[in-house]
Short mmCIF file of N, CA and C in Angstrom, two decimals:
data_model
loop_
_atom_site.label_atom_id
_atom_site.label_comp_id
_atom_site.label_asym_id
_atom_site.label_seq_id
_atom_site.Cartn_x
_atom_site.Cartn_y
_atom_site.Cartn_z
N ASN A 1325 -46.29 98.84 239.56
CA ASN A 1325 -46.96 99.39 238.41
C ASN A 1325 -46.84 100.90 238.45
N PRO A 1326 -46.43 101.55 237.39
CA PRO A 1326 -46.25 103.00 237.41
C PRO A 1326 -47.54 103.78 237.71
N TYR A 1327 -48.68 103.29 237.19
CA TYR A 1327 -49.95 103.98 237.47
C TYR A 1327 -50.26 103.99 238.95
N ALA A 1328 -50.05 102.85 239.60
CA ALA A 1328 -50.33 102.75 241.04
C ALA A 1328 -49.36 103.62 241.83
N SER A 1329 -48.08 103.58 241.44
CA SER A 1329 -47.09 104.42 242.10
C SER A 1329 -47.42 105.89 241.97
N GLU A 1330 -47.87 106.29 240.77
CA GLU A 1330 -48.25 107.70 240.55
C GLU A 1330 -49.46 108.08 241.40
N ALA A 1331 -50.39 107.13 241.62
CA ALA A 1331 -51.56 107.43 242.45
C ALA A 1331 -51.11 107.73 243.88
N GLY A 1332 -50.21 106.91 244.41
CA GLY A 1332 -49.70 107.15 245.77
C GLY A 1332 -48.95 108.46 245.87
N LEU A 1333 -48.13 108.75 244.87
CA LEU A 1333 -47.37 110.02 244.85
C LEU A 1333 -48.31 111.22 244.77
N ALA A 1334 -49.37 111.14 243.96
CA ALA A 1334 -50.32 112.24 243.87
C ALA A 1334 -50.98 112.56 245.19
N VAL A 1335 -51.30 111.49 245.95
CA VAL A 1335 -51.91 111.67 247.25
C VAL A 1335 -50.93 112.28 248.22
N LEU A 1336 -49.67 111.90 248.18
CA LEU A 1336 -48.65 112.51 249.04
C LEU A 1336 -48.53 114.00 248.72
N LYS A 1337 -48.55 114.34 247.42
CA LYS A 1337 -48.39 115.73 247.01
C LYS A 1337 -49.60 116.58 247.46
N GLN A 1338 -50.74 115.93 247.71
CA GLN A 1338 -51.91 116.65 248.22
C GLN A 1338 -51.89 116.83 249.72
N GLY A 1339 -50.83 116.34 250.36
CA GLY A 1339 -50.71 116.46 251.82
C GLY A 1339 -51.06 115.19 252.56
N GLY A 1340 -51.31 114.09 251.83
CA GLY A 1340 -51.61 112.85 252.47
C GLY A 1340 -50.40 112.25 253.13
N ASN A 1341 -50.64 111.30 254.04
CA ASN A 1341 -49.53 110.62 254.71
C ASN A 1341 -49.31 109.24 254.07
N ALA A 1342 -48.46 108.44 254.68
CA ALA A 1342 -48.10 107.14 254.12
C ALA A 1342 -49.30 106.22 254.01
N VAL A 1343 -50.21 106.26 254.95
CA VAL A 1343 -51.40 105.40 254.89
C VAL A 1343 -52.28 105.84 253.75
N ASP A 1344 -52.52 107.14 253.59
CA ASP A 1344 -53.29 107.62 252.43
C ASP A 1344 -52.67 107.14 251.13
N ALA A 1345 -51.35 107.26 251.03
CA ALA A 1345 -50.66 106.86 249.79
C ALA A 1345 -50.74 105.36 249.58
N ALA A 1346 -50.60 104.57 250.62
CA ALA A 1346 -50.67 103.11 250.48
C ALA A 1346 -52.08 102.67 250.02
N VAL A 1347 -53.07 103.32 250.60
CA VAL A 1347 -54.46 102.97 250.23
C VAL A 1347 -54.78 103.42 248.80
N ALA A 1348 -54.35 104.61 248.41
CA ALA A 1348 -54.54 105.07 247.03
C ALA A 1348 -53.83 104.15 246.05
N THR A 1349 -52.62 103.73 246.40
CA THR A 1349 -51.84 102.84 245.58
C THR A 1349 -52.55 101.49 245.43
N ALA A 1350 -53.06 100.96 246.52
CA ALA A 1350 -53.73 99.66 246.48
C ALA A 1350 -54.97 99.70 245.61
N PHE A 1351 -55.78 100.74 245.74
CA PHE A 1351 -57.01 100.82 244.93
C PHE A 1351 -56.65 101.04 243.44
N ALA A 1352 -55.64 101.84 243.17
CA ALA A 1352 -55.20 102.03 241.78
C ALA A 1352 -54.67 100.72 241.20
N LEU A 1353 -53.91 99.99 241.99
CA LEU A 1353 -53.38 98.70 241.53
C LEU A 1353 -54.51 97.74 241.19
N GLY A 1354 -55.59 97.77 241.94
CA GLY A 1354 -56.75 96.95 241.66
C GLY A 1354 -57.38 97.25 240.30
N VAL A 1355 -57.20 98.47 239.84
CA VAL A 1355 -57.72 98.87 238.51
C VAL A 1355 -56.78 98.36 237.40
N VAL A 1356 -55.49 98.60 237.58
CA VAL A 1356 -54.56 98.34 236.48
C VAL A 1356 -53.96 96.95 236.49
N GLU A 1357 -54.03 96.25 237.61
CA GLU A 1357 -53.54 94.86 237.70
C GLU A 1357 -54.61 94.04 238.45
N PRO A 1358 -55.80 93.90 237.86
CA PRO A 1358 -56.90 93.24 238.56
C PRO A 1358 -56.61 91.77 238.87
N MET A 1359 -55.66 91.17 238.17
CA MET A 1359 -55.31 89.78 238.44
C MET A 1359 -54.52 89.63 239.72
N MET A 1360 -53.98 90.75 240.24
CA MET A 1360 -53.15 90.73 241.44
C MET A 1360 -53.89 91.19 242.69
N SER A 1361 -54.85 92.09 242.52
CA SER A 1361 -55.56 92.66 243.67
C SER A 1361 -56.86 93.27 243.17
N GLY A 1362 -57.56 93.94 244.05
CA GLY A 1362 -58.79 94.63 243.64
C GLY A 1362 -59.84 94.57 244.70
N LEU A 1363 -61.05 94.99 244.34
CA LEU A 1363 -62.13 95.07 245.32
C LEU A 1363 -62.50 93.75 245.88
N GLY A 1364 -62.28 92.67 245.15
CA GLY A 1364 -62.61 91.33 245.63
C GLY A 1364 -61.49 90.67 246.41
N ALA A 1365 -60.45 91.40 246.71
CA ALA A 1365 -59.27 90.84 247.37
C ALA A 1365 -59.37 91.00 248.89
N GLY A 1366 -58.38 90.48 249.53
CA GLY A 1366 -58.18 90.65 250.95
C GLY A 1366 -56.75 91.05 251.16
N GLY A 1367 -56.34 91.17 252.39
CA GLY A 1367 -54.94 91.53 252.61
C GLY A 1367 -54.66 91.94 254.05
N GLY A 1368 -53.60 92.68 254.19
CA GLY A 1368 -53.22 93.17 255.49
C GLY A 1368 -52.38 94.40 255.33
N LEU A 1369 -52.32 95.19 256.37
CA LEU A 1369 -51.57 96.44 256.34
C LEU A 1369 -50.80 96.53 257.66
N LEU A 1370 -49.51 96.77 257.57
CA LEU A 1370 -48.71 96.96 258.76
C LEU A 1370 -48.49 98.46 258.95
N TYR A 1371 -49.01 98.98 260.06
CA TYR A 1371 -48.95 100.39 260.36
C TYR A 1371 -47.95 100.62 261.49
N TYR A 1372 -47.02 101.53 261.26
CA TYR A 1372 -46.04 101.84 262.28
C TYR A 1372 -46.19 103.31 262.70
N ASP A 1373 -46.41 103.51 263.99
CA ASP A 1373 -46.51 104.85 264.53
C ASP A 1373 -45.14 105.20 265.11
N ALA A 1374 -44.41 106.06 264.39
CA ALA A 1374 -43.03 106.39 264.79
C ALA A 1374 -43.01 107.13 266.13
N ALA A 1375 -43.96 108.00 266.37
CA ALA A 1375 -43.96 108.77 267.62
C ALA A 1375 -44.16 107.86 268.82
N ALA A 1376 -45.03 106.86 268.68
CA ALA A 1376 -45.31 105.94 269.78
C ALA A 1376 -44.40 104.72 269.79
N HIS A 1377 -43.58 104.58 268.75
CA HIS A 1377 -42.68 103.43 268.60
C HIS A 1377 -43.44 102.11 268.70
N ARG A 1378 -44.57 102.03 267.97
CA ARG A 1378 -45.30 100.80 268.01
C ARG A 1378 -45.89 100.50 266.62
N ALA A 1379 -46.03 99.21 266.37
CA ALA A 1379 -46.59 98.75 265.09
C ALA A 1379 -47.90 98.06 265.35
N GLN A 1380 -48.79 98.13 264.36
CA GLN A 1380 -50.06 97.44 264.43
C GLN A 1380 -50.31 96.77 263.08
N TYR A 1381 -50.68 95.51 263.14
CA TYR A 1381 -51.07 94.80 261.92
C TYR A 1381 -52.58 94.80 261.78
N ILE A 1382 -53.04 95.27 260.64
CA ILE A 1382 -54.48 95.31 260.37
C ILE A 1382 -54.77 94.18 259.37
N ASP A 1383 -55.51 93.19 259.81
CA ASP A 1383 -55.79 92.01 259.02
C ASP A 1383 -57.15 92.16 258.35
N PHE A 1384 -57.17 92.14 257.01
CA PHE A 1384 -58.43 92.19 256.31
C PHE A 1384 -58.47 91.16 255.17
N TYR A 1385 -57.94 89.98 255.51
CA TYR A 1385 -58.03 88.88 254.56
C TYR A 1385 -59.48 88.47 254.41
N ASN A 1386 -59.79 87.87 253.27
CA ASN A 1386 -61.18 87.45 253.00
C ASN A 1386 -61.66 86.50 254.08
N GLN A 1387 -62.92 86.65 254.43
CA GLN A 1387 -63.54 85.77 255.41
C GLN A 1387 -64.07 84.55 254.68
N ALA A 1388 -63.86 83.39 255.29
CA ALA A 1388 -64.31 82.13 254.68
C ALA A 1388 -65.83 82.05 254.72
N PRO A 1389 -66.41 81.35 253.74
CA PRO A 1389 -67.86 81.11 253.79
C PRO A 1389 -68.19 80.25 255.00
N SER A 1390 -69.47 80.16 255.32
CA SER A 1390 -69.89 79.45 256.53
C SER A 1390 -69.69 77.94 256.42
N GLU A 1391 -69.67 77.39 255.20
CA GLU A 1391 -69.50 75.95 255.06
C GLU A 1391 -68.02 75.64 254.83
N PRO A 1392 -67.45 74.76 255.66
CA PRO A 1392 -66.00 74.50 255.60
C PRO A 1392 -65.51 73.84 254.33
N ASP A 1393 -66.38 73.21 253.54
CA ASP A 1393 -65.92 72.47 252.37
C ASP A 1393 -65.95 73.32 251.10
N ARG A 1394 -65.98 74.60 251.23
CA ARG A 1394 -66.16 75.45 250.07
C ARG A 1394 -64.88 76.10 249.57
N GLY A 1395 -63.79 75.39 249.59
CA GLY A 1395 -62.55 75.92 249.06
C GLY A 1395 -62.67 76.14 247.55
N VAL A 1396 -61.90 77.08 247.01
CA VAL A 1396 -61.95 77.35 245.58
C VAL A 1396 -61.54 76.10 244.84
N ARG A 1397 -62.33 75.72 243.87
CA ARG A 1397 -62.04 74.51 243.10
C ARG A 1397 -61.73 74.92 241.67
N THR A 1398 -60.54 74.58 241.21
CA THR A 1398 -60.16 74.89 239.82
C THR A 1398 -59.88 73.55 239.15
N VAL A 1399 -60.53 73.34 238.00
CA VAL A 1399 -60.32 72.14 237.24
C VAL A 1399 -60.04 72.57 235.81
N GLY A 1400 -58.79 72.35 235.33
CA GLY A 1400 -58.44 72.77 233.98
C GLY A 1400 -58.59 74.27 233.86
N THR A 1401 -59.44 74.68 232.91
CA THR A 1401 -59.64 76.12 232.71
C THR A 1401 -60.93 76.62 233.34
N SER A 1402 -61.58 75.76 234.14
CA SER A 1402 -62.83 76.21 234.77
C SER A 1402 -62.58 76.51 236.24
N ILE A 1403 -63.37 77.40 236.74
CA ILE A 1403 -63.28 77.74 238.17
C ILE A 1403 -64.69 77.92 238.65
N THR A 1404 -64.97 77.40 239.85
CA THR A 1404 -66.32 77.56 240.38
C THR A 1404 -66.38 78.85 241.20
N THR A 1405 -67.59 79.30 241.43
CA THR A 1405 -67.78 80.48 242.29
C THR A 1405 -68.21 80.05 243.69
N ARG A 1406 -68.21 78.76 243.94
CA ARG A 1406 -68.68 78.25 245.24
C ARG A 1406 -67.73 78.58 246.39
N GLY A 1407 -66.45 78.75 246.13
CA GLY A 1407 -65.49 78.93 247.18
C GLY A 1407 -65.02 80.33 247.41
N VAL A 1408 -65.82 81.31 247.04
CA VAL A 1408 -65.41 82.70 247.15
C VAL A 1408 -65.69 83.21 248.56
N GLY A 1409 -64.66 83.81 249.17
CA GLY A 1409 -64.85 84.39 250.50
C GLY A 1409 -65.37 85.82 250.41
N ILE A 1410 -65.74 86.32 251.56
CA ILE A 1410 -66.18 87.73 251.62
C ILE A 1410 -64.94 88.62 251.53
N PRO A 1411 -64.86 89.48 250.51
CA PRO A 1411 -63.64 90.27 250.31
C PRO A 1411 -63.45 91.30 251.44
N GLY A 1412 -62.21 91.38 251.91
CA GLY A 1412 -61.93 92.30 253.01
C GLY A 1412 -61.23 93.59 252.61
N ALA A 1413 -60.79 93.72 251.34
CA ALA A 1413 -59.96 94.84 250.96
C ALA A 1413 -60.64 96.19 251.13
N VAL A 1414 -61.88 96.31 250.69
CA VAL A 1414 -62.56 97.61 250.76
C VAL A 1414 -62.70 98.06 252.21
N ALA A 1415 -63.22 97.21 253.06
CA ALA A 1415 -63.41 97.56 254.47
C ALA A 1415 -62.07 97.78 255.15
N GLY A 1416 -61.12 96.89 254.89
CA GLY A 1416 -59.81 96.99 255.57
C GLY A 1416 -59.03 98.21 255.17
N LEU A 1417 -58.90 98.42 253.86
CA LEU A 1417 -58.11 99.59 253.40
C LEU A 1417 -58.77 100.91 253.85
N LEU A 1418 -60.08 100.99 253.69
CA LEU A 1418 -60.71 102.26 254.04
C LEU A 1418 -60.84 102.43 255.57
N GLY A 1419 -60.90 101.32 256.29
CA GLY A 1419 -60.88 101.42 257.73
C GLY A 1419 -59.54 101.95 258.23
N ALA A 1420 -58.45 101.45 257.66
CA ALA A 1420 -57.11 101.94 258.03
C ALA A 1420 -56.96 103.40 257.66
N GLN A 1421 -57.46 103.75 256.46
CA GLN A 1421 -57.34 105.13 256.00
C GLN A 1421 -58.15 106.08 256.88
N ALA A 1422 -59.32 105.67 257.27
CA ALA A 1422 -60.16 106.53 258.14
C ALA A 1422 -59.51 106.73 259.50
N ARG A 1423 -58.85 105.71 260.00
CA ARG A 1423 -58.24 105.79 261.31
C ARG A 1423 -56.91 106.53 261.30
N TYR A 1424 -56.06 106.27 260.29
CA TYR A 1424 -54.71 106.79 260.30
C TYR A 1424 -54.38 107.79 259.22
N GLY A 1425 -55.25 107.90 258.22
CA GLY A 1425 -54.97 108.83 257.12
C GLY A 1425 -55.32 110.27 257.48
N LYS A 1426 -54.92 111.16 256.58
CA LYS A 1426 -55.19 112.59 256.76
C LYS A 1426 -56.19 113.14 255.77
N LEU A 1427 -56.28 112.54 254.61
CA LEU A 1427 -57.15 113.07 253.55
C LEU A 1427 -58.54 112.44 253.58
N SER A 1428 -59.41 112.96 252.79
CA SER A 1428 -60.76 112.37 252.70
C SER A 1428 -60.71 111.09 251.89
N ARG A 1429 -61.71 110.30 252.10
CA ARG A 1429 -61.86 109.05 251.33
C ARG A 1429 -61.95 109.38 249.84
N GLN A 1430 -62.66 110.44 249.49
CA GLN A 1430 -62.81 110.83 248.11
C GLN A 1430 -61.47 111.16 247.46
N ALA A 1431 -60.60 111.87 248.18
CA ALA A 1431 -59.28 112.25 247.65
C ALA A 1431 -58.41 111.00 247.45
N VAL A 1432 -58.51 110.06 248.35
CA VAL A 1432 -57.67 108.87 248.26
C VAL A 1432 -58.14 107.94 247.15
N LEU A 1433 -59.43 107.90 246.88
CA LEU A 1433 -59.96 107.03 245.82
C LEU A 1433 -59.95 107.69 244.46
N ALA A 1434 -59.76 108.98 244.38
CA ALA A 1434 -59.83 109.72 243.12
C ALA A 1434 -58.87 109.17 242.03
N PRO A 1435 -57.63 108.84 242.33
CA PRO A 1435 -56.76 108.32 241.26
C PRO A 1435 -57.28 107.01 240.67
N ALA A 1436 -57.78 106.10 241.51
CA ALA A 1436 -58.33 104.83 241.00
C ALA A 1436 -59.56 105.10 240.17
N ILE A 1437 -60.41 105.99 240.60
CA ILE A 1437 -61.62 106.30 239.84
C ILE A 1437 -61.25 106.84 238.47
N ARG A 1438 -60.27 107.74 238.42
CA ARG A 1438 -59.82 108.30 237.13
C ARG A 1438 -59.26 107.20 236.22
N LEU A 1439 -58.44 106.33 236.76
CA LEU A 1439 -57.89 105.24 235.95
C LEU A 1439 -58.98 104.33 235.37
N ALA A 1440 -59.98 104.03 236.19
CA ALA A 1440 -61.06 103.16 235.71
C ALA A 1440 -61.94 103.90 234.68
N ALA A 1441 -62.25 105.18 234.94
CA ALA A 1441 -63.16 105.91 234.07
C ALA A 1441 -62.51 106.37 232.77
N ASP A 1442 -61.28 106.87 232.87
CA ASP A 1442 -60.61 107.43 231.67
C ASP A 1442 -59.78 106.37 230.96
N GLY A 1443 -59.40 105.32 231.66
CA GLY A 1443 -58.62 104.26 231.07
C GLY A 1443 -57.14 104.37 231.33
N PHE A 1444 -56.44 103.32 231.03
CA PHE A 1444 -55.01 103.24 231.18
C PHE A 1444 -54.46 102.35 230.05
N ILE A 1445 -53.19 102.47 229.79
CA ILE A 1445 -52.59 101.67 228.73
C ILE A 1445 -52.11 100.34 229.31
N ALA A 1446 -52.66 99.26 228.76
CA ALA A 1446 -52.32 97.92 229.25
C ALA A 1446 -50.83 97.62 229.04
N ASN A 1447 -50.25 96.92 229.98
CA ASN A 1447 -48.85 96.53 229.85
C ASN A 1447 -48.77 95.04 229.46
N SER A 1448 -47.57 94.56 229.29
CA SER A 1448 -47.38 93.17 228.84
C SER A 1448 -47.81 92.17 229.93
N LEU A 1449 -47.71 92.54 231.20
CA LEU A 1449 -48.15 91.65 232.26
C LEU A 1449 -49.64 91.41 232.17
N LEU A 1450 -50.42 92.47 231.99
CA LEU A 1450 -51.86 92.32 231.87
C LEU A 1450 -52.20 91.46 230.64
N GLU A 1451 -51.55 91.74 229.55
CA GLU A 1451 -51.80 90.97 228.32
C GLU A 1451 -51.51 89.46 228.58
N ARG A 1452 -50.37 89.17 229.18
CA ARG A 1452 -49.99 87.80 229.44
C ARG A 1452 -50.97 87.09 230.37
N GLU A 1453 -51.40 87.78 231.42
CA GLU A 1453 -52.30 87.17 232.39
C GLU A 1453 -53.70 86.94 231.79
N VAL A 1454 -54.19 87.92 231.00
CA VAL A 1454 -55.48 87.74 230.38
C VAL A 1454 -55.44 86.59 229.35
N ARG A 1455 -54.36 86.56 228.60
CA ARG A 1455 -54.20 85.48 227.62
C ARG A 1455 -54.18 84.11 228.32
N ALA A 1456 -53.45 84.00 229.41
CA ALA A 1456 -53.33 82.72 230.12
C ALA A 1456 -54.64 82.31 230.75
N ASP A 1457 -55.44 83.27 231.17
CA ASP A 1457 -56.70 82.97 231.86
C ASP A 1457 -57.93 83.35 231.04
N SER A 1458 -57.80 83.43 229.72
CA SER A 1458 -58.89 83.89 228.88
C SER A 1458 -60.16 83.05 229.00
N ALA A 1459 -60.01 81.74 229.23
CA ALA A 1459 -61.20 80.90 229.39
C ALA A 1459 -61.97 81.27 230.65
N LYS A 1460 -61.23 81.56 231.73
CA LYS A 1460 -61.89 81.98 232.96
C LYS A 1460 -62.50 83.37 232.82
N VAL A 1461 -61.71 84.30 232.26
CA VAL A 1461 -62.20 85.66 232.06
C VAL A 1461 -63.43 85.67 231.18
N GLY A 1462 -63.45 84.82 230.19
CA GLY A 1462 -64.54 84.77 229.23
C GLY A 1462 -65.84 84.29 229.77
N ARG A 1463 -65.85 83.71 230.96
CA ARG A 1463 -67.10 83.20 231.55
C ARG A 1463 -67.98 84.36 232.03
N PHE A 1464 -67.45 85.54 232.22
CA PHE A 1464 -68.19 86.64 232.80
C PHE A 1464 -68.35 87.76 231.78
N GLU A 1465 -69.57 88.13 231.46
CA GLU A 1465 -69.83 89.09 230.39
C GLU A 1465 -69.08 90.40 230.58
N GLY A 1466 -69.08 90.97 231.76
CA GLY A 1466 -68.40 92.22 232.00
C GLY A 1466 -66.89 92.12 231.79
N ALA A 1467 -66.30 91.09 232.33
CA ALA A 1467 -64.85 90.88 232.16
C ALA A 1467 -64.52 90.59 230.70
N ARG A 1468 -65.36 89.85 230.06
CA ARG A 1468 -65.15 89.53 228.63
C ARG A 1468 -65.14 90.81 227.80
N ARG A 1469 -66.09 91.68 228.06
CA ARG A 1469 -66.18 92.93 227.28
C ARG A 1469 -64.95 93.80 227.47
N ILE A 1470 -64.42 93.83 228.68
CA ILE A 1470 -63.30 94.73 228.97
C ILE A 1470 -61.96 94.08 228.59
N PHE A 1471 -61.75 92.85 228.95
CA PHE A 1471 -60.45 92.20 228.80
C PHE A 1471 -60.31 91.29 227.58
N LEU A 1472 -61.43 90.99 226.93
CA LEU A 1472 -61.40 90.19 225.70
C LEU A 1472 -62.19 90.89 224.60
N PRO A 1473 -61.83 92.15 224.30
CA PRO A 1473 -62.58 92.89 223.31
C PRO A 1473 -62.52 92.20 221.93
N GLY A 1474 -63.69 92.03 221.31
CA GLY A 1474 -63.72 91.37 220.02
C GLY A 1474 -63.36 89.89 220.12
N GLY A 1475 -63.37 89.34 221.33
CA GLY A 1475 -63.02 87.93 221.53
C GLY A 1475 -61.55 87.66 221.65
N HIS A 1476 -60.74 88.71 221.66
CA HIS A 1476 -59.27 88.54 221.74
C HIS A 1476 -58.74 89.19 223.02
N PRO A 1477 -57.75 88.57 223.67
CA PRO A 1477 -57.19 89.16 224.88
C PRO A 1477 -56.68 90.58 224.64
N VAL A 1478 -56.88 91.42 225.63
CA VAL A 1478 -56.33 92.79 225.58
C VAL A 1478 -54.82 92.68 225.35
N ARG A 1479 -54.31 93.62 224.57
CA ARG A 1479 -52.87 93.59 224.25
C ARG A 1479 -52.15 94.77 224.90
N ALA A 1480 -50.86 94.61 225.14
CA ALA A 1480 -50.04 95.71 225.65
C ALA A 1480 -50.19 96.87 224.64
N GLY A 1481 -50.46 98.04 225.17
CA GLY A 1481 -50.69 99.22 224.33
C GLY A 1481 -52.11 99.57 224.14
N ASP A 1482 -53.04 98.61 224.40
CA ASP A 1482 -54.48 98.92 224.32
C ASP A 1482 -54.88 99.78 225.49
N VAL A 1483 -55.89 100.63 225.30
CA VAL A 1483 -56.45 101.42 226.38
C VAL A 1483 -57.58 100.61 227.01
N VAL A 1484 -57.52 100.41 228.31
CA VAL A 1484 -58.52 99.66 229.04
C VAL A 1484 -59.36 100.63 229.86
N VAL A 1485 -60.66 100.65 229.59
CA VAL A 1485 -61.60 101.53 230.31
C VAL A 1485 -62.61 100.63 231.04
N GLN A 1486 -62.89 100.94 232.29
CA GLN A 1486 -63.76 100.11 233.11
C GLN A 1486 -64.84 100.97 233.77
N PRO A 1487 -65.90 101.35 233.02
CA PRO A 1487 -66.89 102.25 233.57
C PRO A 1487 -67.66 101.73 234.77
N GLU A 1488 -67.93 100.42 234.79
CA GLU A 1488 -68.64 99.87 235.93
C GLU A 1488 -67.79 99.89 237.20
N LEU A 1489 -66.49 99.62 237.05
CA LEU A 1489 -65.58 99.70 238.19
C LEU A 1489 -65.48 101.15 238.67
N ALA A 1490 -65.44 102.09 237.74
CA ALA A 1490 -65.38 103.52 238.11
C ALA A 1490 -66.64 103.88 238.92
N ALA A 1491 -67.81 103.41 238.49
CA ALA A 1491 -69.05 103.70 239.20
C ALA A 1491 -69.05 103.10 240.60
N THR A 1492 -68.53 101.89 240.70
CA THR A 1492 -68.46 101.23 242.01
C THR A 1492 -67.53 102.01 242.93
N LEU A 1493 -66.35 102.37 242.42
CA LEU A 1493 -65.40 103.14 243.23
C LEU A 1493 -65.98 104.50 243.61
N GLN A 1494 -66.73 105.13 242.73
CA GLN A 1494 -67.36 106.41 243.06
C GLN A 1494 -68.37 106.24 244.17
N ALA A 1495 -69.16 105.15 244.12
CA ALA A 1495 -70.13 104.88 245.15
C ALA A 1495 -69.45 104.67 246.50
N VAL A 1496 -68.33 103.91 246.49
CA VAL A 1496 -67.58 103.69 247.72
C VAL A 1496 -66.98 104.99 248.25
N ALA A 1497 -66.46 105.81 247.35
CA ALA A 1497 -65.89 107.11 247.76
C ALA A 1497 -66.96 107.99 248.39
N ALA A 1498 -68.14 107.98 247.84
CA ALA A 1498 -69.22 108.83 248.36
C ALA A 1498 -69.83 108.32 249.66
N ALA A 1499 -70.05 107.02 249.75
CA ALA A 1499 -70.83 106.47 250.88
C ALA A 1499 -70.01 105.64 251.84
N GLY A 1500 -68.79 105.26 251.48
CA GLY A 1500 -68.01 104.41 252.39
C GLY A 1500 -68.10 102.95 252.11
N PRO A 1501 -67.40 102.11 252.86
CA PRO A 1501 -67.32 100.70 252.58
C PRO A 1501 -68.64 99.95 252.65
N ASP A 1502 -69.58 100.39 253.48
CA ASP A 1502 -70.82 99.67 253.61
C ASP A 1502 -71.57 99.54 252.28
N VAL A 1503 -71.41 100.53 251.41
CA VAL A 1503 -72.13 100.50 250.13
C VAL A 1503 -71.64 99.35 249.26
N PHE A 1504 -70.40 98.88 249.49
CA PHE A 1504 -69.88 97.75 248.75
C PHE A 1504 -70.45 96.43 249.23
N TYR A 1505 -70.68 96.32 250.50
CA TYR A 1505 -71.13 95.06 251.10
C TYR A 1505 -72.64 94.93 251.22
N LYS A 1506 -73.33 96.06 251.20
CA LYS A 1506 -74.78 96.04 251.41
C LYS A 1506 -75.42 96.77 250.23
N GLY A 1507 -76.69 96.57 250.06
CA GLY A 1507 -77.39 97.25 248.98
C GLY A 1507 -77.09 96.66 247.62
N SER A 1508 -77.20 97.49 246.59
CA SER A 1508 -77.16 96.98 245.22
C SER A 1508 -75.82 96.36 244.81
N ILE A 1509 -74.70 96.89 245.31
CA ILE A 1509 -73.40 96.34 244.94
C ILE A 1509 -73.26 94.92 245.52
N GLY A 1510 -73.52 94.78 246.80
CA GLY A 1510 -73.47 93.47 247.42
C GLY A 1510 -74.45 92.51 246.80
N ASP A 1511 -75.66 92.99 246.49
CA ASP A 1511 -76.67 92.15 245.84
C ASP A 1511 -76.17 91.66 244.47
N ASP A 1512 -75.53 92.54 243.71
CA ASP A 1512 -74.98 92.15 242.40
C ASP A 1512 -73.90 91.09 242.53
N ILE A 1513 -73.04 91.25 243.53
CA ILE A 1513 -71.97 90.26 243.76
C ILE A 1513 -72.58 88.90 244.07
N VAL A 1514 -73.54 88.88 244.96
CA VAL A 1514 -74.19 87.63 245.33
C VAL A 1514 -74.89 87.01 244.13
N ARG A 1515 -75.58 87.82 243.33
CA ARG A 1515 -76.29 87.31 242.14
C ARG A 1515 -75.32 86.64 241.16
N VAL A 1516 -74.17 87.33 240.90
CA VAL A 1516 -73.20 86.72 239.97
C VAL A 1516 -72.66 85.41 240.53
N LEU A 1517 -72.38 85.38 241.82
CA LEU A 1517 -71.85 84.16 242.41
C LEU A 1517 -72.89 83.03 242.35
N ARG A 1518 -74.14 83.37 242.64
CA ARG A 1518 -75.20 82.35 242.56
C ARG A 1518 -75.40 81.84 241.14
N ASP A 1519 -75.35 82.77 240.18
CA ASP A 1519 -75.51 82.40 238.77
C ASP A 1519 -74.37 81.50 238.32
N GLY A 1520 -73.20 81.67 238.94
CA GLY A 1520 -72.03 80.86 238.57
C GLY A 1520 -72.02 79.51 239.15
#
């Protein structure tokens, strides 16, 4: 995605290293392609230290719930919230950036915050994915407001603004990953899951 690539490039131009750029790109991608990644995602990062000639894999895939029978269940166009794991992306990406990056957390998250707050122009992939999953997206008021404006899927060329996501990213930039998992953000996530 060009927006995500530009986020990584902007961080490199500020003096960031490859880890700073990868993390900035990942957070920006979560804004512009939320169907592919985002704050609720997990993942992994392969870090190579050229001076030491060694690689390290940082695993931050989602943690499974405590009950083993809680796999995600999809039936037709419905999806339950019972099988959601604890997302690892925020802690994993920012943990890697804190350990191996050169810039501040605020500098690395700034491009994603700008994209969420100021908006971006939706592409055909976003339009196609929202259209295909509109029944699922429509179950959640916040997602419905952003991705189904006026009851219709967002279209390529529309400007997508996500003020709540911008506020969440700003909180994470200011206070670090714990603010995502604990306190009001974590409480909101748990409330939505329980309501679902």
